[in-house]
Amino acid sequence: MTDALTDSRFLQAVLVGLGIAAPVGPIGLLTIRRTLDGGMAAGLATGLGAACADAAYGALGAWGVQAAITWLVGARVPLALGGGALLLWLAWQTWRAPLATGAAPLPSGGDLLRHFGGTFALTLSNPATILSFIAVFGALAGAGGPPLSPTLMVLGVWLGSALWWLGLSWGVSRLRHALDDAWRRRINAASALLLAAFALWQWAQLGA
């Protein structure tokens, strides 16, 4: 098992998960905002929802579940419409949310589960993501040497994604007390506008 975890293809799978999670998008914005308002636990729960969705798509790519892949690609329009609507709702909630005052309260289990589930659904609502996973896992499977098991491939993707969200939520939580109210209002406003822009861009792609 130790040898498998140090296999270069496992490390490549970790980098795949890290690379997919790292670009600043709607999940990154939500993670930053929830960390500022609710502390590291809220931000990490948000990011881990995306990490698990990435792992789910990675599993489809690794095991080649063709029926599920075909269904997801065919359901691109309703998934994109639902995901865009959710982004717009989140943008509205972010725009009108009051600033947190004082120390962030410890989020309840229900709050953490809601953060996790929301970003899990939001990440799954973009079926185009699976195409990149299929390409990446196809390349990893076609590499020379004995093949890495699909389980370890998926674990690598999840680990890479989870490491990114852990680092982001930790970093923002360390900086949150250095930001005054004016800066946090700007961050909330910018996040709301960018979330709305992501939603409109996702809908615009339907006609492409």
mmCIF file of C-alpha atoms in Angstrom:
data_model
loop_
_atom_site.group_PDB
_atom_site.id
_atom_site.type_symbol
_atom_site.label_atom_id
_atom_site.label_comp_id
_atom_site.label_asym_id
_atom_site.label_seq_id
_atom_site.Cartn_x
_atom_site.Cartn_y
_atom_site.Cartn_z
ATOM 1 C CA MET A 1 0.000 0.000 0.000
ATOM 2 C CA THR A 2 2.839 2.388 0.876
ATOM 3 C CA ASP A 3 4.497 1.721 -2.473
ATOM 4 C CA ALA A 4 1.218 2.439 -4.272
ATOM 5 C CA LEU A 5 0.803 5.760 -2.458
ATOM 6 C CA THR A 6 4.259 6.845 -3.591
ATOM 7 C CA ASP A 7 3.670 5.685 -7.183
ATOM 8 C CA SER A 8 4.171 8.548 -9.618
ATOM 9 C CA ARG A 9 0.701 7.985 -11.093
ATOM 10 C CA PHE A 10 -0.897 8.323 -7.664
ATOM 11 C CA LEU A 11 0.960 11.587 -7.232
ATOM 12 C CA GLN A 12 -0.276 12.631 -10.679
ATOM 13 C CA ALA A 13 -3.848 11.908 -9.563
ATOM 14 C CA VAL A 14 -3.262 14.081 -6.475
ATOM 15 C CA LEU A 15 -2.055 16.881 -8.759
ATOM 16 C CA VAL A 16 -5.137 16.427 -10.952
ATOM 17 C CA GLY A 17 -7.386 16.971 -7.929
ATOM 18 C CA LEU A 18 -5.319 19.950 -6.830
ATOM 19 C CA GLY A 19 -5.341 21.467 -10.310
ATOM 20 C CA ILE A 20 -9.103 21.097 -10.731
ATOM 21 C CA ALA A 21 -9.832 22.631 -7.318
ATOM 22 C CA ALA A 22 -7.320 25.489 -7.391
ATOM 23 C CA PRO A 23 -8.700 27.869 -10.073
ATOM 24 C CA VAL A 24 -10.804 30.601 -8.474
ATOM 25 C CA GLY A 25 -14.421 29.843 -9.314
ATOM 26 C CA PRO A 26 -17.787 29.878 -7.565
ATOM 27 C CA ILE A 27 -16.756 27.204 -5.039
ATOM 28 C CA GLY A 28 -13.581 29.095 -4.185
ATOM 29 C CA LEU A 29 -15.565 32.288 -3.647
ATOM 30 C CA LEU A 30 -18.085 30.499 -1.425
ATOM 31 C CA THR A 31 -15.286 28.909 0.590
ATOM 32 C CA ILE A 32 -13.594 32.267 1.139
ATOM 33 C CA ARG A 33 -16.812 34.011 2.106
ATOM 34 C CA ARG A 34 -18.005 31.268 4.450
ATOM 35 C CA THR A 35 -14.586 31.117 6.100
ATOM 36 C CA LEU A 36 -14.697 34.876 6.675
ATOM 37 C CA ASP A 37 -18.191 34.656 8.161
ATOM 38 C CA GLY A 38 -18.152 31.292 9.920
ATOM 39 C CA GLY A 39 -14.525 30.341 10.463
ATOM 40 C CA MET A 40 -12.354 27.543 9.143
ATOM 41 C CA ALA A 41 -14.859 24.733 9.816
ATOM 42 C CA ALA A 42 -17.516 26.378 7.624
ATOM 43 C CA GLY A 43 -15.041 27.003 4.819
ATOM 44 C CA LEU A 44 -13.587 23.511 4.969
ATOM 45 C CA ALA A 45 -17.042 21.881 4.902
ATOM 46 C CA THR A 46 -17.826 23.946 1.810
ATOM 47 C CA GLY A 47 -14.646 22.874 0.055
ATOM 48 C CA LEU A 48 -14.948 19.205 1.007
ATOM 49 C CA GLY A 49 -18.341 19.075 -0.690
ATOM 50 C CA ALA A 50 -16.594 20.021 -3.923
ATOM 51 C CA ALA A 51 -13.773 17.545 -3.238
ATOM 52 C CA CYS A 52 -16.243 14.679 -2.882
ATOM 53 C CA ALA A 53 -18.035 15.726 -6.076
ATOM 54 C CA ASP A 54 -14.666 15.786 -7.847
ATOM 55 C CA ALA A 55 -14.011 12.281 -6.535
ATOM 56 C CA ALA A 56 -17.424 11.125 -7.785
ATOM 57 C CA TYR A 57 -16.649 12.386 -11.277
ATOM 58 C CA GLY A 58 -13.191 10.890 -10.966
ATOM 59 C CA ALA A 59 -14.745 7.519 -10.159
ATOM 60 C CA LEU A 60 -16.812 7.643 -13.329
ATOM 61 C CA GLY A 61 -13.710 8.433 -15.325
ATOM 62 C CA ALA A 62 -11.560 5.819 -13.581
ATOM 63 C CA TRP A 63 -14.044 2.959 -13.772
ATOM 64 C CA GLY A 64 -15.446 4.009 -17.148
ATOM 65 C CA VAL A 65 -19.102 3.810 -16.148
ATOM 66 C CA GLN A 66 -20.355 4.531 -19.636
ATOM 67 C CA ALA A 67 -24.098 4.590 -18.861
ATOM 68 C CA ALA A 68 -23.654 7.229 -16.147
ATOM 69 C CA ILE A 69 -21.309 9.260 -18.337
ATOM 70 C CA THR A 70 -23.803 9.217 -21.214
ATOM 71 C CA TRP A 71 -26.655 10.268 -18.925
ATOM 72 C CA LEU A 72 -24.691 13.159 -17.427
ATOM 73 C CA VAL A 73 -23.637 14.478 -20.823
ATOM 74 C CA GLY A 74 -27.226 14.177 -22.035
ATOM 75 C CA ALA A 75 -28.509 16.012 -18.969
ATOM 76 C CA ARG A 76 -26.173 18.955 -19.534
ATOM 77 C CA VAL A 77 -28.966 21.480 -20.130
ATOM 78 C CA PRO A 78 -31.133 20.830 -17.027
ATOM 79 C CA LEU A 79 -28.049 20.497 -14.844
ATOM 80 C CA ALA A 80 -26.631 23.773 -16.145
ATOM 81 C CA LEU A 81 -29.983 25.544 -15.664
ATOM 82 C CA GLY A 82 -30.298 24.254 -12.104
ATOM 83 C CA GLY A 83 -26.695 25.049 -11.278
ATOM 84 C CA GLY A 84 -27.019 28.563 -12.674
ATOM 85 C CA ALA A 85 -30.177 29.183 -10.668
ATOM 86 C CA LEU A 86 -28.411 27.996 -7.509
ATOM 87 C CA LEU A 87 -25.478 30.318 -8.230
ATOM 88 C CA LEU A 88 -27.833 33.284 -8.664
ATOM 89 C CA TRP A 89 -29.539 32.459 -5.378
ATOM 90 C CA LEU A 90 -26.166 32.253 -3.652
ATOM 91 C CA ALA A 91 -25.159 35.572 -5.244
ATOM 92 C CA TRP A 92 -28.300 37.213 -3.855
ATOM 93 C CA GLN A 93 -27.720 35.710 -0.406
ATOM 94 C CA THR A 94 -24.106 36.898 -0.460
ATOM 95 C CA TRP A 95 -25.061 40.440 -1.570
ATOM 96 C CA ARG A 96 -27.575 40.938 1.230
ATOM 97 C CA ALA A 97 -25.789 38.975 3.980
ATOM 98 C CA PRO A 98 -24.871 41.045 7.041
ATOM 99 C CA LEU A 99 -21.276 41.071 8.188
ATOM 100 C CA ALA A 100 -20.441 38.681 10.988
ATOM 101 C CA THR A 101 -19.600 40.491 14.206
ATOM 102 C CA GLY A 102 -17.119 39.323 16.802
ATOM 103 C CA ALA A 103 -15.637 35.866 16.840
ATOM 104 C CA ALA A 104 -17.184 33.341 14.492
ATOM 105 C CA PRO A 105 -19.537 30.986 16.335
ATOM 106 C CA LEU A 106 -18.778 27.297 16.035
ATOM 107 C CA PRO A 107 -20.984 26.064 13.159
ATOM 108 C CA SER A 108 -23.553 23.446 14.079
ATOM 109 C CA GLY A 109 -23.564 20.005 12.511
ATOM 110 C CA GLY A 110 -26.582 21.022 10.441
ATOM 111 C CA ASP A 111 -24.810 24.115 9.112
ATOM 112 C CA LEU A 112 -21.729 22.117 8.150
ATOM 113 C CA LEU A 113 -23.838 19.463 6.429
ATOM 114 C CA ARG A 114 -25.731 22.162 4.526
ATOM 115 C CA HIS A 115 -22.470 23.779 3.375
ATOM 116 C CA PHE A 116 -21.114 20.382 2.317
ATOM 117 C CA GLY A 117 -24.279 19.285 0.497
ATOM 118 C CA GLY A 118 -24.755 22.592 -1.285
ATOM 119 C CA THR A 119 -21.311 22.648 -2.844
ATOM 120 C CA PHE A 120 -21.478 18.920 -3.616
ATOM 121 C CA ALA A 121 -24.644 19.548 -5.653
ATOM 122 C CA LEU A 122 -23.258 22.721 -7.207
ATOM 123 C CA THR A 123 -20.083 20.972 -8.379
ATOM 124 C CA LEU A 124 -22.065 18.073 -9.827
ATOM 125 C CA SER A 125 -24.306 20.523 -11.697
ATOM 126 C CA ASN A 126 -21.514 21.166 -14.220
ATOM 127 C CA PRO A 127 -21.327 17.906 -16.218
ATOM 128 C CA ALA A 128 -18.661 19.341 -18.508
ATOM 129 C CA THR A 129 -16.247 18.670 -15.646
ATOM 130 C CA ILE A 130 -16.531 14.950 -16.292
ATOM 131 C CA LEU A 131 -15.031 15.318 -19.759
ATOM 132 C CA SER A 132 -11.781 16.583 -18.273
ATOM 133 C CA PHE A 133 -11.759 13.713 -15.791
ATOM 134 C CA ILE A 134 -12.298 11.171 -18.571
ATOM 135 C CA ALA A 135 -9.396 12.631 -20.528
ATOM 136 C CA VAL A 136 -7.111 12.765 -17.493
ATOM 137 C CA PHE A 137 -7.882 9.253 -16.287
ATOM 138 C CA GLY A 138 -7.548 7.908 -19.801
ATOM 139 C CA ALA A 139 -4.077 9.421 -19.984
ATOM 140 C CA LEU A 140 -3.127 8.030 -16.570
ATOM 141 C CA ALA A 141 -4.427 4.585 -17.478
ATOM 142 C CA GLY A 142 -2.463 4.654 -20.732
ATOM 143 C CA ALA A 143 0.827 5.437 -19.045
ATOM 144 C CA GLY A 144 3.539 2.799 -19.137
ATOM 145 C CA GLY A 145 4.063 0.269 -16.369
ATOM 146 C CA PRO A 146 1.517 -1.657 -14.290
ATOM 147 C CA PRO A 147 -1.797 0.220 -14.043
ATOM 148 C CA LEU A 148 -2.743 2.039 -10.861
ATOM 149 C CA SER A 149 -6.005 0.789 -9.386
ATOM 150 C CA PRO A 150 -9.092 2.982 -9.994
ATOM 151 C CA THR A 151 -9.577 3.196 -6.224
ATOM 152 C CA LEU A 152 -6.160 4.798 -5.748
ATOM 153 C CA MET A 153 -6.762 7.115 -8.712
ATOM 154 C CA VAL A 154 -9.985 8.374 -7.141
ATOM 155 C CA LEU A 155 -8.341 8.637 -3.712
ATOM 156 C CA GLY A 156 -5.573 10.709 -5.264
ATOM 157 C CA VAL A 157 -8.046 13.128 -6.862
ATOM 158 C CA TRP A 158 -9.974 13.503 -3.607
ATOM 159 C CA LEU A 159 -6.792 14.033 -1.609
ATOM 160 C CA GLY A 160 -5.466 16.697 -3.966
ATOM 161 C CA SER A 161 -8.779 18.567 -3.968
ATOM 162 C CA ALA A 162 -9.193 18.263 -0.189
ATOM 163 C CA LEU A 163 -5.657 19.560 0.424
ATOM 164 C CA TRP A 164 -6.438 22.678 -1.590
ATOM 165 C CA TRP A 165 -9.633 23.413 0.357
ATOM 166 C CA LEU A 166 -7.878 22.755 3.655
ATOM 167 C CA GLY A 167 -5.108 25.182 2.756
ATOM 168 C CA LEU A 168 -7.513 27.845 1.467
ATOM 169 C CA SER A 169 -9.844 27.731 4.470
ATOM 170 C CA TRP A 170 -6.888 27.724 6.890
ATOM 171 C CA GLY A 171 -5.223 30.654 5.139
ATOM 172 C CA VAL A 172 -8.379 32.771 4.994
ATOM 173 C CA SER A 173 -9.224 31.976 8.621
ATOM 174 C CA ARG A 174 -5.789 33.273 9.634
ATOM 175 C CA LEU A 175 -6.331 36.513 7.726
ATOM 176 C CA ARG A 176 -9.988 37.153 8.583
ATOM 177 C CA HIS A 177 -9.234 39.232 11.699
ATOM 178 C CA ALA A 178 -6.885 41.478 9.728
ATOM 179 C CA LEU A 179 -9.707 42.596 7.401
ATOM 180 C CA ASP A 180 -11.820 45.521 8.544
ATOM 181 C CA ASP A 181 -15.543 45.836 7.814
ATOM 182 C CA ALA A 182 -14.989 47.934 4.696
ATOM 183 C CA TRP A 183 -12.792 45.269 3.128
ATOM 184 C CA ARG A 184 -15.206 42.508 4.032
ATOM 185 C CA ARG A 185 -18.081 44.441 2.448
ATOM 186 C CA ARG A 186 -16.022 44.775 -0.735
ATOM 187 C CA ILE A 187 -15.267 41.047 -0.698
ATOM 188 C CA ASN A 188 -18.950 40.182 -0.221
ATOM 189 C CA ALA A 189 -20.013 42.523 -3.035
ATOM 190 C CA ALA A 190 -17.321 41.254 -5.403
ATOM 191 C CA SER A 191 -18.187 37.645 -4.568
ATOM 192 C CA ALA A 192 -21.881 38.251 -5.244
ATOM 193 C CA LEU A 193 -21.189 39.874 -8.610
ATOM 194 C CA LEU A 194 -18.769 37.126 -9.649
ATOM 195 C CA LEU A 195 -21.194 34.369 -8.607
ATOM 196 C CA ALA A 196 -23.903 35.999 -10.717
ATOM 197 C CA ALA A 197 -21.447 36.306 -13.611
ATOM 198 C CA PHE A 198 -20.578 32.590 -13.332
ATOM 199 C CA ALA A 199 -24.290 31.742 -13.456
ATOM 200 C CA LEU A 200 -24.898 33.854 -16.569
ATOM 201 C CA TRP A 201 -21.773 32.450 -18.230
ATOM 202 C CA GLN A 202 -22.946 28.893 -17.521
ATOM 203 C CA TRP A 203 -26.312 29.652 -19.135
ATOM 204 C CA ALA A 204 -24.642 31.361 -22.074
ATOM 205 C CA GLN A 205 -22.665 28.183 -22.789
ATOM 206 C CA LEU A 206 -25.919 26.323 -23.439
ATOM 207 C CA GLY A 207 -26.316 28.167 -26.717
ATOM 208 C CA ALA A 208 -22.702 27.593 -27.766
#
